[in-house]
Structures are given as C-alpha cells and as structure tokens.
Short mmCIF file of C-alpha atoms in Angstrom, two decimals:
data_model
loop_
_atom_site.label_atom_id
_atom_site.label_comp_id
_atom_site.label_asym_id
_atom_site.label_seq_id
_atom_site.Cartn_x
_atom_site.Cartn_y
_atom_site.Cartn_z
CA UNK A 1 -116.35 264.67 104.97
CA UNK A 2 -112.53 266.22 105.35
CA UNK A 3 -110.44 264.94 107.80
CA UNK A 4 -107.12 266.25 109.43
CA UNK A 5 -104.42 264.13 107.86
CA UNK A 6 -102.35 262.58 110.14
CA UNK A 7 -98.39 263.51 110.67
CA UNK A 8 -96.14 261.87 108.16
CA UNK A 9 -98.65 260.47 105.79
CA UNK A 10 -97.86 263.04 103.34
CA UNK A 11 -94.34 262.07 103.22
CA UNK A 12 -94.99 258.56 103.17
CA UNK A 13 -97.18 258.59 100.36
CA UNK A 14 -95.39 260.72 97.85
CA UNK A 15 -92.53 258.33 99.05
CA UNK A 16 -94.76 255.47 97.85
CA UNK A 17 -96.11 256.81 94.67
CA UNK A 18 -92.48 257.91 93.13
CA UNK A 19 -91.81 253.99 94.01
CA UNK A 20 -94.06 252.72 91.76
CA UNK A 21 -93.21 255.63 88.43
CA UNK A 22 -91.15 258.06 88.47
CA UNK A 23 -91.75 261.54 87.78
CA UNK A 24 -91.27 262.67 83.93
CA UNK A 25 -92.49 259.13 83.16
CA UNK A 26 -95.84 260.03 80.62
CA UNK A 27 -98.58 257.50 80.96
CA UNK A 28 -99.26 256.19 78.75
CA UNK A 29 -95.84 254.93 77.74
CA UNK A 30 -94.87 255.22 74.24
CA UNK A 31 -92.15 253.72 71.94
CA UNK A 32 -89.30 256.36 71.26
CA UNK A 33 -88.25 256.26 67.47
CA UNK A 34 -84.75 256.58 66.78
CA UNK A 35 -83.21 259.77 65.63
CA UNK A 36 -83.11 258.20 62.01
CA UNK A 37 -87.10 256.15 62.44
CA UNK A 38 -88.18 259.99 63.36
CA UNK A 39 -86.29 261.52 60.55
CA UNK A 40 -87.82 258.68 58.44
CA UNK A 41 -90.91 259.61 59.50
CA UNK A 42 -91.32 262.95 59.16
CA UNK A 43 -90.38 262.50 55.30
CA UNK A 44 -92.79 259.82 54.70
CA UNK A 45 -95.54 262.67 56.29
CA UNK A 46 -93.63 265.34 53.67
CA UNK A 47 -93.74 263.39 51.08
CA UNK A 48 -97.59 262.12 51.36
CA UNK A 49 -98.47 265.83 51.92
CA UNK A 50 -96.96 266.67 48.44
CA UNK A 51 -98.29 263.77 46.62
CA UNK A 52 -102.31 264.86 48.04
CA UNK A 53 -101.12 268.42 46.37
CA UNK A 54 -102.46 269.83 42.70
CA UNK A 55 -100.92 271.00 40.25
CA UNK A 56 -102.02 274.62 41.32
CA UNK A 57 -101.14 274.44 45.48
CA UNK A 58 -97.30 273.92 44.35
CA UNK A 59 -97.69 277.61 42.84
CA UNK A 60 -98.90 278.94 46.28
CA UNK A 61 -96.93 281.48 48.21
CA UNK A 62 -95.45 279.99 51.25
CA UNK A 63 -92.62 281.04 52.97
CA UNK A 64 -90.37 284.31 52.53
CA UNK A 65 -90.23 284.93 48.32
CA UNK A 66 -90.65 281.31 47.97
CA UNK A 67 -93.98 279.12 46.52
CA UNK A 68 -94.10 275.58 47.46
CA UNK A 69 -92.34 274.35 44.74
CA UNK A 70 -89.34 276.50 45.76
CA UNK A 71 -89.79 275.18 49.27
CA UNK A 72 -89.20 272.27 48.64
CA UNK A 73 -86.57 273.10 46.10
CA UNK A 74 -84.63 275.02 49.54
CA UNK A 75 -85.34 271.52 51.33
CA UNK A 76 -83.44 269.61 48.08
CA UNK A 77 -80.84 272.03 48.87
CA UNK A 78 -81.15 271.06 53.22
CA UNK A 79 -80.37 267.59 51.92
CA UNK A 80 -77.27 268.44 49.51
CA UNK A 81 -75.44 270.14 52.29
CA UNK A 82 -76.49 267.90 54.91
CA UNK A 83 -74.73 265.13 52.89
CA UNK A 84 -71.73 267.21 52.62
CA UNK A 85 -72.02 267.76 56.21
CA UNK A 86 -71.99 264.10 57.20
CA UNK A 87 -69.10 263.61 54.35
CA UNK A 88 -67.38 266.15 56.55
CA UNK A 89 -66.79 268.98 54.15
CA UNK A 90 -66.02 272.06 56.13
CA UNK A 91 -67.90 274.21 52.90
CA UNK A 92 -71.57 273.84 55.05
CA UNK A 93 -70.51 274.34 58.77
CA UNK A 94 -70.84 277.88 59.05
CA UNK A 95 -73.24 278.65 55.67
CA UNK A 96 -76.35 280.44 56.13
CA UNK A 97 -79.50 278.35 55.87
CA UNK A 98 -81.44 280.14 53.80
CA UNK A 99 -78.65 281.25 50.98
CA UNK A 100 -76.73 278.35 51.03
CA UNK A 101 -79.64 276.45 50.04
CA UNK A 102 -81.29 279.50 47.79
CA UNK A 103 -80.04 278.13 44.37
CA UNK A 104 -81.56 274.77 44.75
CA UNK A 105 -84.88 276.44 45.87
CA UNK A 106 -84.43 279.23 42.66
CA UNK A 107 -83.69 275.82 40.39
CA UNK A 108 -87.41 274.76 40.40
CA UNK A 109 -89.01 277.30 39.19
CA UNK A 110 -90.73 276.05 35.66
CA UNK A 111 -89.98 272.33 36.58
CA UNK A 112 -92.88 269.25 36.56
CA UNK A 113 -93.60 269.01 40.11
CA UNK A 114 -93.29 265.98 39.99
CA UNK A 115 -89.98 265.98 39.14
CA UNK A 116 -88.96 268.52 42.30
CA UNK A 117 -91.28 265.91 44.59
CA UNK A 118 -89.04 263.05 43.27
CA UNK A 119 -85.80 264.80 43.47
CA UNK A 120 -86.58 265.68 47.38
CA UNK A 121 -87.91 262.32 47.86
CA UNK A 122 -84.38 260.82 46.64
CA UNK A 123 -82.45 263.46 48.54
CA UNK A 124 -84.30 262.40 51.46
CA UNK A 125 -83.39 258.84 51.16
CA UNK A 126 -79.52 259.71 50.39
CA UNK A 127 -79.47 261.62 53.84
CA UNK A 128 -80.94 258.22 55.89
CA UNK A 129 -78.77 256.37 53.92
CA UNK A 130 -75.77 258.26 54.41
CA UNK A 131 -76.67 257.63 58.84
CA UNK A 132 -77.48 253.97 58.56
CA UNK A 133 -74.60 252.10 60.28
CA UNK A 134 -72.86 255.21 61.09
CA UNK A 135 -71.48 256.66 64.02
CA UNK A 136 -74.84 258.85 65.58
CA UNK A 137 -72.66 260.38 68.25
CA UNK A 138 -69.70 262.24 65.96
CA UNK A 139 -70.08 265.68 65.90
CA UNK A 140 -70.87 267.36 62.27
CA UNK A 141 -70.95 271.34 61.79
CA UNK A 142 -73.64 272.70 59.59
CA UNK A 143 -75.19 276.29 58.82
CA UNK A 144 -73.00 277.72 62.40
CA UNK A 145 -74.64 274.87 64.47
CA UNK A 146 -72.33 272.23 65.34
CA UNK A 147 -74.62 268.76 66.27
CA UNK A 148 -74.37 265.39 67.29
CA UNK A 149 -75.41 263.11 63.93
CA UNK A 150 -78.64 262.10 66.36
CA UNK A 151 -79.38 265.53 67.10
CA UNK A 152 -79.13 266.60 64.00
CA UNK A 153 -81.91 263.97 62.27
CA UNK A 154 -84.26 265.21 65.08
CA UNK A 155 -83.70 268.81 64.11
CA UNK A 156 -84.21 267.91 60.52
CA UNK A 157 -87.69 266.07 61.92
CA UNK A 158 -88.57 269.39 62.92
CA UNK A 159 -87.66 271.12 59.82
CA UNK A 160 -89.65 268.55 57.57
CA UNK A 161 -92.59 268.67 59.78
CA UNK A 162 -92.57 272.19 60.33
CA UNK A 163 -92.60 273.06 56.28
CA UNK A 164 -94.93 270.19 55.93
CA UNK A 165 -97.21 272.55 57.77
CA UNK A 166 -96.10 275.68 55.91
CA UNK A 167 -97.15 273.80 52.88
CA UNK A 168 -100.78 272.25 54.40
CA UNK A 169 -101.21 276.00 55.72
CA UNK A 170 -101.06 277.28 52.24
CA UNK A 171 -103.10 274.92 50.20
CA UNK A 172 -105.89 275.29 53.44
CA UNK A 173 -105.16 271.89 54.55
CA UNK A 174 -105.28 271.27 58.57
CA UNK A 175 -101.78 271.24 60.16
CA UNK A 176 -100.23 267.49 60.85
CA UNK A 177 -99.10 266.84 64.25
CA UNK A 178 -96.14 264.11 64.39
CA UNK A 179 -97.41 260.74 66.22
CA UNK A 180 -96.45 260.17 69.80
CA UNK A 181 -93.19 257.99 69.13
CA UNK A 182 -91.87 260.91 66.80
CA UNK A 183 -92.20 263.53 69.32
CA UNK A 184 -90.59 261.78 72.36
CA UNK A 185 -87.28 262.97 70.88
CA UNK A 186 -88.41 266.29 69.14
CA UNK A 187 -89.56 266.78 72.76
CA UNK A 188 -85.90 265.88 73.94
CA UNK A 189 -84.42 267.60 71.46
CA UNK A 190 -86.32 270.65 72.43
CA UNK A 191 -85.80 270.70 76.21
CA UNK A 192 -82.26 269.77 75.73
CA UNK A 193 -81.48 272.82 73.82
CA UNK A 194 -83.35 275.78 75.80
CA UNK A 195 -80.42 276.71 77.80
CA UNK A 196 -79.06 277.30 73.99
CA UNK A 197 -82.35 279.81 73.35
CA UNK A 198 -81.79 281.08 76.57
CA UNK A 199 -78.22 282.87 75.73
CA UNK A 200 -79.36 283.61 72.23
CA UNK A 201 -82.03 285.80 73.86
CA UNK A 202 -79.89 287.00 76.69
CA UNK A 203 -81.84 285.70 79.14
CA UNK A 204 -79.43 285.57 81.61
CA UNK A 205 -81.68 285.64 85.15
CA UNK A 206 -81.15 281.76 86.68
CA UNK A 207 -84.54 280.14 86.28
CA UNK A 208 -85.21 276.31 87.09
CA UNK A 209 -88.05 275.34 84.93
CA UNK A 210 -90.26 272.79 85.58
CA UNK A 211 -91.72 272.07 81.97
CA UNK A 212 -94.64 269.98 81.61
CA UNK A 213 -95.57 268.90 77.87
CA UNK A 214 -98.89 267.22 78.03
CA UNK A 215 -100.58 264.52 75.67
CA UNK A 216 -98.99 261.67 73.97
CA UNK A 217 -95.63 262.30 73.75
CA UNK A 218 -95.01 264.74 76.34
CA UNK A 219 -93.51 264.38 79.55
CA UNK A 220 -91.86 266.70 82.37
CA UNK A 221 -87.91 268.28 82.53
CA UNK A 222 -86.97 270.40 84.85
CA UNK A 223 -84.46 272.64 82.76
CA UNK A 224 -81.81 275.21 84.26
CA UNK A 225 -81.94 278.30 82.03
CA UNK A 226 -80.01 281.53 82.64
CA UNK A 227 -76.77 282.10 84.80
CA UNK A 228 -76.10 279.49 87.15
CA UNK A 229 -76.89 280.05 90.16
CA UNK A 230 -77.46 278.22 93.75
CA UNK A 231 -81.38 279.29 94.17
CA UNK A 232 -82.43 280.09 90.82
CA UNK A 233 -86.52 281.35 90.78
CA UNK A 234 -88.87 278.53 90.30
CA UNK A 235 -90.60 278.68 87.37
CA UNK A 236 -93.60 276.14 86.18
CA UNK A 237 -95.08 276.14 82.65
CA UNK A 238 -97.52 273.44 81.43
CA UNK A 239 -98.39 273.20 77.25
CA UNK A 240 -99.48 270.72 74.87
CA UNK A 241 -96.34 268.77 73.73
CA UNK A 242 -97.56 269.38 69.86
CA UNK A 243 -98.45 273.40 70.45
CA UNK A 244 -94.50 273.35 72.31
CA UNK A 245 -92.88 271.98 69.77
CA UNK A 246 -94.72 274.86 67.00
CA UNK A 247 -93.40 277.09 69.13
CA UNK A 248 -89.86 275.58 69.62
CA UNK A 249 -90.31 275.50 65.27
CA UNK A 250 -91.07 279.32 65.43
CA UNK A 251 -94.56 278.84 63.75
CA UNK A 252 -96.61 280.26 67.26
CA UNK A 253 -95.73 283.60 69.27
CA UNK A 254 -95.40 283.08 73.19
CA UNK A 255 -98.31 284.94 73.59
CA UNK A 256 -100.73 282.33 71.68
CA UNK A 257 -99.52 279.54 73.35
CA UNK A 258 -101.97 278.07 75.73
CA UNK A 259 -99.84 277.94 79.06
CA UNK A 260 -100.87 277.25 82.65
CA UNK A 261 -97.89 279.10 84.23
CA UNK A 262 -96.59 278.31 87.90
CA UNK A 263 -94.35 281.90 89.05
CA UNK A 264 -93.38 285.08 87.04
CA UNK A 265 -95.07 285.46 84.11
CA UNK A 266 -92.85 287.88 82.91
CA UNK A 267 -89.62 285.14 83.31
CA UNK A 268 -92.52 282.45 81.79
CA UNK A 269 -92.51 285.01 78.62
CA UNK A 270 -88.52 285.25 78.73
CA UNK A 271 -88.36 280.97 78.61
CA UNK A 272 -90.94 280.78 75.71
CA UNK A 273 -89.18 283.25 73.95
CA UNK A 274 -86.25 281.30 73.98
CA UNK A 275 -87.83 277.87 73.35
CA UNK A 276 -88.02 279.66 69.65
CA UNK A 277 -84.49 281.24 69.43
CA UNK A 278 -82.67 278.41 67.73
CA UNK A 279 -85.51 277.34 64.68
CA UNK A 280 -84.24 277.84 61.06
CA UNK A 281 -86.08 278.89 58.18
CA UNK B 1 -105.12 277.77 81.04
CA UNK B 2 -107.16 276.89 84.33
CA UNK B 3 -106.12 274.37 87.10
CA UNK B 4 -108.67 272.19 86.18
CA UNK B 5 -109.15 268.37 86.72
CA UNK B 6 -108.57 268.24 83.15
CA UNK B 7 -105.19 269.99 83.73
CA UNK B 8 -104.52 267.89 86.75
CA UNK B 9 -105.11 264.57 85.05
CA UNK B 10 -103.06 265.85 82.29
CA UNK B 11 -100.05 266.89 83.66
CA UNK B 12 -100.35 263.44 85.88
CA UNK B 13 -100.32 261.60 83.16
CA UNK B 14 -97.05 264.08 81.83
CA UNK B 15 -95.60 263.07 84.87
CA UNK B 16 -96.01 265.80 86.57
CA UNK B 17 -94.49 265.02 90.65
CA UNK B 18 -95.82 268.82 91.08
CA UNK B 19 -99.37 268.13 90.37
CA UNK B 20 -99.38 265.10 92.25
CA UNK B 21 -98.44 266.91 95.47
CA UNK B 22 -101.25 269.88 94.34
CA UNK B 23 -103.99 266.97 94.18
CA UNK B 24 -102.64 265.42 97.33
CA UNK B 25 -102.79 268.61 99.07
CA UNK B 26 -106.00 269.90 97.71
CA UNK B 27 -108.05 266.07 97.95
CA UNK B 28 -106.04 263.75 100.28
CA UNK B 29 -108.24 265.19 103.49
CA UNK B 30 -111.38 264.27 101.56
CA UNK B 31 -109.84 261.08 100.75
CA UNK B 32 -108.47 260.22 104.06
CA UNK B 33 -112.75 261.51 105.22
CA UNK B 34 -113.99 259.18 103.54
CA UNK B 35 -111.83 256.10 104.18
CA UNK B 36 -112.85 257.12 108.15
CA UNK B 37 -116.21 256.63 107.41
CA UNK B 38 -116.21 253.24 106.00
CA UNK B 39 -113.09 251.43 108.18
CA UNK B 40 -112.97 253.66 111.73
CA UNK B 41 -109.94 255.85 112.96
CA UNK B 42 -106.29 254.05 112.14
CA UNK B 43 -104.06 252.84 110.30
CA UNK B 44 -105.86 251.11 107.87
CA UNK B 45 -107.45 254.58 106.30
CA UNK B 46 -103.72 255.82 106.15
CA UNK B 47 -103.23 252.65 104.04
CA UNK B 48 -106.62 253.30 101.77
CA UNK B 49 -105.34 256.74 101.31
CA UNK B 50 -101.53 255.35 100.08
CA UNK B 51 -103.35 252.97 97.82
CA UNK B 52 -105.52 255.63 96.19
CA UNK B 53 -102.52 257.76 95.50
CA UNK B 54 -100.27 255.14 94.31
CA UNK B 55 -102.77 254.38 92.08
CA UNK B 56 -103.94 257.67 90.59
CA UNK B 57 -99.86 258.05 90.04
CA UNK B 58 -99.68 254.55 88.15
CA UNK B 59 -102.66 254.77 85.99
CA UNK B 60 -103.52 258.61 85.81
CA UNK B 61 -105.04 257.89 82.62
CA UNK B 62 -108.00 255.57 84.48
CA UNK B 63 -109.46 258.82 85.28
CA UNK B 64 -111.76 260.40 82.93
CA UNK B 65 -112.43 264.07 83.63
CA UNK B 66 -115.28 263.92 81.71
CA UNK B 67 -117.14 260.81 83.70
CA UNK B 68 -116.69 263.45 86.93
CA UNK B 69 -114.45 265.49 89.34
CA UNK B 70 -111.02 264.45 90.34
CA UNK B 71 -112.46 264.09 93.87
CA UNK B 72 -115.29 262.21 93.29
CA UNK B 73 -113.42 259.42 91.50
CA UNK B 74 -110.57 259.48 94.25
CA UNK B 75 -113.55 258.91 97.26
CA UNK B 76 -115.38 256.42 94.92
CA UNK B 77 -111.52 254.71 94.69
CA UNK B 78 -111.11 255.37 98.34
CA UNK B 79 -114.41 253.32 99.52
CA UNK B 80 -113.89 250.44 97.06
CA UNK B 81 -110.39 249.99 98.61
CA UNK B 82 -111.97 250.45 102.08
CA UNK B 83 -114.77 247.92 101.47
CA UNK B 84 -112.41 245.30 100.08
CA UNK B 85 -110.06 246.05 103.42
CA UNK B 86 -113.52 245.12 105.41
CA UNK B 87 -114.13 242.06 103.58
CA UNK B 88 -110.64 240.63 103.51
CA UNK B 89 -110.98 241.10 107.10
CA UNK B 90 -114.04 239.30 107.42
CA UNK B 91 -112.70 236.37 105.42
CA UNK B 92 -109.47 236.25 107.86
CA UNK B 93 -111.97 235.92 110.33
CA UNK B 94 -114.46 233.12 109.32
CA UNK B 95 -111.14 231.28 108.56
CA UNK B 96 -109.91 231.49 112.08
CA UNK B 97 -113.05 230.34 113.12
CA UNK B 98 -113.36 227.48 110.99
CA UNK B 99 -110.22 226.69 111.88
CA UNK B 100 -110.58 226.65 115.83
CA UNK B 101 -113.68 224.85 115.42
CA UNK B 102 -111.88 222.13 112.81
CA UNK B 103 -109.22 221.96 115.15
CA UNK B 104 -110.12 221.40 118.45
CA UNK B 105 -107.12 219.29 119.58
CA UNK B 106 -104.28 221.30 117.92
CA UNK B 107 -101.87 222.90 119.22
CA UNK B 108 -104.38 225.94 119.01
CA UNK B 109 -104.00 229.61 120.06
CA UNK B 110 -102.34 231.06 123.09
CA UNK B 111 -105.29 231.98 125.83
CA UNK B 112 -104.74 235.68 124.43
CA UNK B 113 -105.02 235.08 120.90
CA UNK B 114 -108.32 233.00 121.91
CA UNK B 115 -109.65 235.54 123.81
CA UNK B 116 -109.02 238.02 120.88
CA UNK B 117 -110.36 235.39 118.31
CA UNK B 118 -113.60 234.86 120.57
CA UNK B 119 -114.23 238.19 120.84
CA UNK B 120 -114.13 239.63 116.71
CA UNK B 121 -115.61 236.20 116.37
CA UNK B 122 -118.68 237.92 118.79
CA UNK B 123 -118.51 240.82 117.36
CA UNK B 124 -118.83 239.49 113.99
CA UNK B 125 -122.09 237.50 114.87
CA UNK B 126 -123.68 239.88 116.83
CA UNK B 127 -123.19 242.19 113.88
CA UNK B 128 -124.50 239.17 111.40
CA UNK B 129 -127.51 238.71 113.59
CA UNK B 130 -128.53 242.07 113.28
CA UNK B 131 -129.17 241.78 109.69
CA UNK B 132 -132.39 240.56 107.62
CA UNK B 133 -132.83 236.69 107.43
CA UNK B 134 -132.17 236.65 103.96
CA UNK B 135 -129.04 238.99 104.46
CA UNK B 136 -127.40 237.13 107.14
CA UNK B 137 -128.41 233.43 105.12
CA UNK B 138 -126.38 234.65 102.40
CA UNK B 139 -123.22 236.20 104.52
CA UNK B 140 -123.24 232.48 106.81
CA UNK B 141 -122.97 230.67 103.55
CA UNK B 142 -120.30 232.94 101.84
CA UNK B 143 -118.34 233.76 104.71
CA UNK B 144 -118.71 231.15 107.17
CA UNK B 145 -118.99 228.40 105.05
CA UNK B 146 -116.91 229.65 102.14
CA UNK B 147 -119.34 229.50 99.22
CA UNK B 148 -119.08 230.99 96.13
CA UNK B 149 -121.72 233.38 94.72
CA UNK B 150 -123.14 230.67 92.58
CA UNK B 151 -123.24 227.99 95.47
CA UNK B 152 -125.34 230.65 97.73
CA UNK B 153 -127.60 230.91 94.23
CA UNK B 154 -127.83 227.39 94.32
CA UNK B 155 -128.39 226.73 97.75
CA UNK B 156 -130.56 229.45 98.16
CA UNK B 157 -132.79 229.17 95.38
CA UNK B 158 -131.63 232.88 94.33
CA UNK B 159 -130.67 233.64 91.15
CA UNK B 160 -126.97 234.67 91.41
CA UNK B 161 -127.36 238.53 90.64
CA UNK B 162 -129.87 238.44 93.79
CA UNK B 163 -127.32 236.17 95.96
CA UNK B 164 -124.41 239.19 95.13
CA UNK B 165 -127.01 241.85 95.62
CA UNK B 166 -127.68 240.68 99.24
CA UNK B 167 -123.99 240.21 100.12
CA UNK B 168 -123.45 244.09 98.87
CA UNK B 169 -126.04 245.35 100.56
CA UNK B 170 -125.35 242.98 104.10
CA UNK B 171 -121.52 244.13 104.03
CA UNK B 172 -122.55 247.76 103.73
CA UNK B 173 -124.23 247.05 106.88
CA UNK B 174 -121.67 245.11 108.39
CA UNK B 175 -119.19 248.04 107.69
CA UNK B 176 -121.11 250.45 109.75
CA UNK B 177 -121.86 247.66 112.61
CA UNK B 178 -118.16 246.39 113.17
CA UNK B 179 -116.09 248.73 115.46
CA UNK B 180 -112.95 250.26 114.82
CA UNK B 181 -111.50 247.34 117.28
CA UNK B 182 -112.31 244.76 115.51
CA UNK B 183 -111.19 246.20 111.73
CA UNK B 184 -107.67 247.19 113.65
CA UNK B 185 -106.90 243.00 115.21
CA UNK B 186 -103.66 242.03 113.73
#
C-alpha cells in the first residue's frame, strides 16, 4: 500500500535526519590517522611486502626500465630528497621525480636485497623522524609541487602504497588496499586536490561535483572543478573509495572504474581524468 | 554501476544527503502506506515515517541488502515503530484508568478530560472484549494490571513464550479494532 504523502513532511524529515548526522559523515565512523600514522603506515605495508619477496621477484620488471630492486632503489632516492626538502634546500623543489631520484634507483643494481630493503627501510624512518615535532603546516617545495608538510606525508602514503602494488602486481601477489583510518586522509588529500587535476587537464567547464567514495573510508565532497561560475552543471559520481584512490595514483583508466554517474557522462569522463593528473611515477 | 539497494545503502552509509532524498522519494509513500494501515490517518504515521528515516540516516549500516529490499526493511521498520506507538498508547491508557479508579477523591479530571478518558477507556474494552478468553486474560493482566510477561506466565499457568505469544497476537488485533480517534487523544 502507497499513500500520498502529506504537504511538508518531506521537508520536515530531511530537516530531521541531517539533525541527527550530517551529510559526508561515513557510517561507520572511523579513526583518521595523522598525516605522519598514515605515512607510517603505508611503509610498514612496503616494507612487509618486500620482506614476503624472493630472491628472484626483486629481479622482476616493474615499472618504466626499472626491476623491483631499482624501485625501490628510486624510492631510497624519494626519501633523500624529501629530507632535503624538509631541511629546506631549494636543490629538490623544482627536480623531476623520476631523474632526480634515477641514480639512487641505477645504484642497486648487483646489491644483496637485503641490503636495498634495509637502506629504504632506514630512509623511511629518517623522513618520519625528520616530521616528528615539527611544524606540519610550513610549506616545503619538492619535484615543482609546493605542499604543506601534512600534505605531503599523505602524498608520499600514496606513493608507497601505490609501488607497493606495482611490486605485488609483478611477483602475482593480490593488490593491498590501505585500512580504513589510512584512507580517510588519502581520500582528503585526493578530493582536496581535483580542482589542481582539473587545470592540469584544462578542464575548464564549471562543474560542482558531488563525489561519493563508498566503503570504509569513504565519504561524500562536493568539489567545485573548472571556472568558477554562479550555476556550474551538477555532476554526481559514486566509486569505491579504494578503486578512487588507484585512479587518483594513475594505476586505473577512467574507463575501468566502476562509476554510478549522476549528469554528463562526458563532464563525469573530464573529472576522472583529472582525479589522475597530479600522480608521480 | 546500477541504482541498486546495494548502491543506496552504500552511498548512505558514504553519507550520501543525495541518496537519502532518492530513497525518500522513491519509498517514503510505501512507508507512510504502511504506517496508515497499522495506526489510522494522522499525525502519528507522519511521526513513524520521521522515525524510519532518521533512523535509516543514523545507522544505514543496520540494513543488509542481502537479508532483502530496501523497502521491505523500511515497512518492516515502519510497523515495529507503529506497533510500539499503539502499545505506548495503550499503556497511557490503563494508567489513566488505574489512576481514576485509585483516585476517586482527587482533585481528578476536568468533566472534558473525563468524558474523553471514559470514552478510549470504552473503546479500549469493547475492543478487549472482542478478543479470545485467553487473549483478553493475558492483555487485563499486562495492561490493566501492569504485569510483567513472567507474572502473566505465572499467574496464568503459561509458560512465558506462550504468555508473549498471546499479547502479540491480541495487540495485532487490538491495532485493527481501535479507531483512528482513539490512537490520535492527546
């Protein structure tokens, strides 16, 4: 049996409900790690990925000319000039990624691999040490981004995890998804900077996007992409938080992302696109 | 990706305002159906449909798209919330009762609140009457004298799952007996 609603109740019960939670609240709630627990986190995850390794995965092919081993040697290198970075040397702020850090990634080629492991491991741990206590708001410059100290750990949580995944990929491991608490702020991160992707990719049409990232971890944001603009088109996409931020990591095309999309799919291809403008190799 | 329940309860539990609306839109005039049936026309299936909403917004996560349809669990919601309106309301009732009949030389009600307490107060028993012996012995004791389920057991000679089964089954039939009039008394 359907029954005419009466006037008003509409109203008064959406008025109700946003009483009680309020919308971009997930449910269920999860604890946020800080910019330096995620970081932390992420290399724990690295690290136990390349201790389960043999002796023959750190010879695979993984990523441009460059086997794990030299992966990981580039990510030795990440750590070097993120140090810098933080000591405020000028040298790394507008560097390229990829050759700035080529030398330390060319470096472990005949090595132990146990001895590249360690070094990482140690870099790691020089990088959270070189944050603990210190001011997570200043502004650092590194490879032409410039980045808050807290954004910057979460954007290094994304590289770690990322490769991690690059290196499970290659030794035909299944991929690692961060846990909930470590993806609230990749998921902030993410949102935060799609405007960013947005004039990368010259996606200049105004677009208010409602973005819904479900499962643990996810959460909703409506983002302003594009020119400003007083009626911007509405635009609603729905993903899985994990399959959003592989995408935002440039390890998924647009088109194989499972999407429920709410408006022009055309302008829903344009926003995806961005999401992956900004990820570094 | 479809609009599913599976999407819905997702992106509710996302917190998704959008989806909440889409549910509301697509389910609220089932919902608001199916409160009618149980309580009568009013106010009080405007509240059961508030509550149901509120509470598929809080805990999004209670529903399990795999136990049934979106709908289904918001009507089951819907008449548990309606049921529990009809027995709070029966309670309020055999306490005003026992009061005015514990009370006979208070201060007591104004002639029009008697008149409306003597006439749920009829209603009520003329819908109690109209039920089984053993329904209506086990409805006097729990509602009129305030047992609990165990008392009516013991009083009864029931074992208690028997004493609850005959309450369920006599408020179901109280439900459809009471008039709108009666649920709607202040």
């Amino acid at each position: 049996m359907t029954a005419s609603l009466p006037a008003g109740l509409r109203e008064r019960v959406m008025a109700a409900t946003h009483q009680v939670r309020q919308a971009g609240q997930s449910v269920p709630e999860v604890s946020e790690d800080s910019p330096a627990e995620a970081f932390g986190h992420a290399a724990d995850a690295f690290y136990q990925t390349l201790c389960s390794l043999t002796g023959d995965d750190w010879g695979l092919p993984v990523l441009r000319d460059l086997d794990v081993q030299g992966l990981v040697g580039h990510l030795i290198g990440v750590e070097d000039d993120v140090q810098r970075a933080l000591a405020g040397d000028p040298g790394v702020a507008s560097t390229d990624h990829v050759q700035s850090t080529q030398p330390a990634a060319l470096r472990q080629a005949g090595r132990p691999t146990a001895g590249t492991r360690e070094d990482w491991r140690r870099a790691a741990d020089r990088t959270l040490a070189a944050v603990t206590g210190g001011d997570l708001d200043a502004v650092v410059a590194l490879h032409g981004f410039p980045l808050r100290v807290r954004d910057l750990l979460v954007a290094r949580t994304f590289e770690l995890w990322t490769h991690e995944n690059d290196i499970r990929t290659a030794a035909g491991l299944s991929l690692a998804a961060p846990a909930p608490s470590t993806l609230q702020p990749m998921t902030r991160l993410a949102t935060a900077l799609l405007p960013f992707g947005a004039v990368f990719t010259d996606l200049h049409e105004p677009v208010s996007v409602h973005l819904v990232l479900t499962g643990p971890g996810g959460g909703t944001w409506d983002v302003a992409v594009g020119d400003p603009s007083p009626e911007p088109a509405a635009l609603g996409i729905v993903t899985d938080v994990v399959g959003f931020c592989r995408l935002f990591s440039n390890r998924i095309a647009p088109a194989d992302l499972d999407v429920f999309v709410t408006g022009d799919p055309r302008l829903a291809r344009s926003v995806l696109t961005a999401a992956t403008a900004l990820a570094l190799d | 990706m479809e609009p599913t329940d599976p999407l819905w309860a997702a992106r509710l539990a996302a917190g998704d305002d959008h989806a909440l609306a889409e549910v509301f839109d697509h389910l609220a005039p089932t919902v608001y159906g199916a409160a009618l049936r149980v309580l009568g026309e009013g106010a009080a299936a405007q509240d059961v449909v508030q509550d149901v909403f509120v509470e598929l917004w809080r805990h999004p996560d209670r529903y399990d798209p795999k136990a049934g349809t979106l709908g289904t669990y918001l009507i089951v919601l819907a008449r548990h919330r309606a049921v529990d309106l009809v027995r709070s309301e029966l309670r309020r009732l055999a306490r005003q009762e026992r009061h005015y009949r514990l009370t006979p030389e208070g201060p007591g009600p104004t002639p029009s609140d008697a008149v409306t307490a003597a006439d749920t107060a009829d209603a009520v028993r003329a819908a109690v009457r109209l039920l089984p012996d053993d329904q209506r012995q086990v409805v006097e004791l729990a509602y009129f004298q305030g047992l609990s389920y165990r008392e009516v057991a013991l009083a009864t000679g029931i074992p208690e799952g028997t004493a609850k089964s005959r309450l369920r089954l006599a408020l179901a039939k109280l439900e459809s007996a009471l008039d709108r009039q009666l649920l709607e008394s202040p």
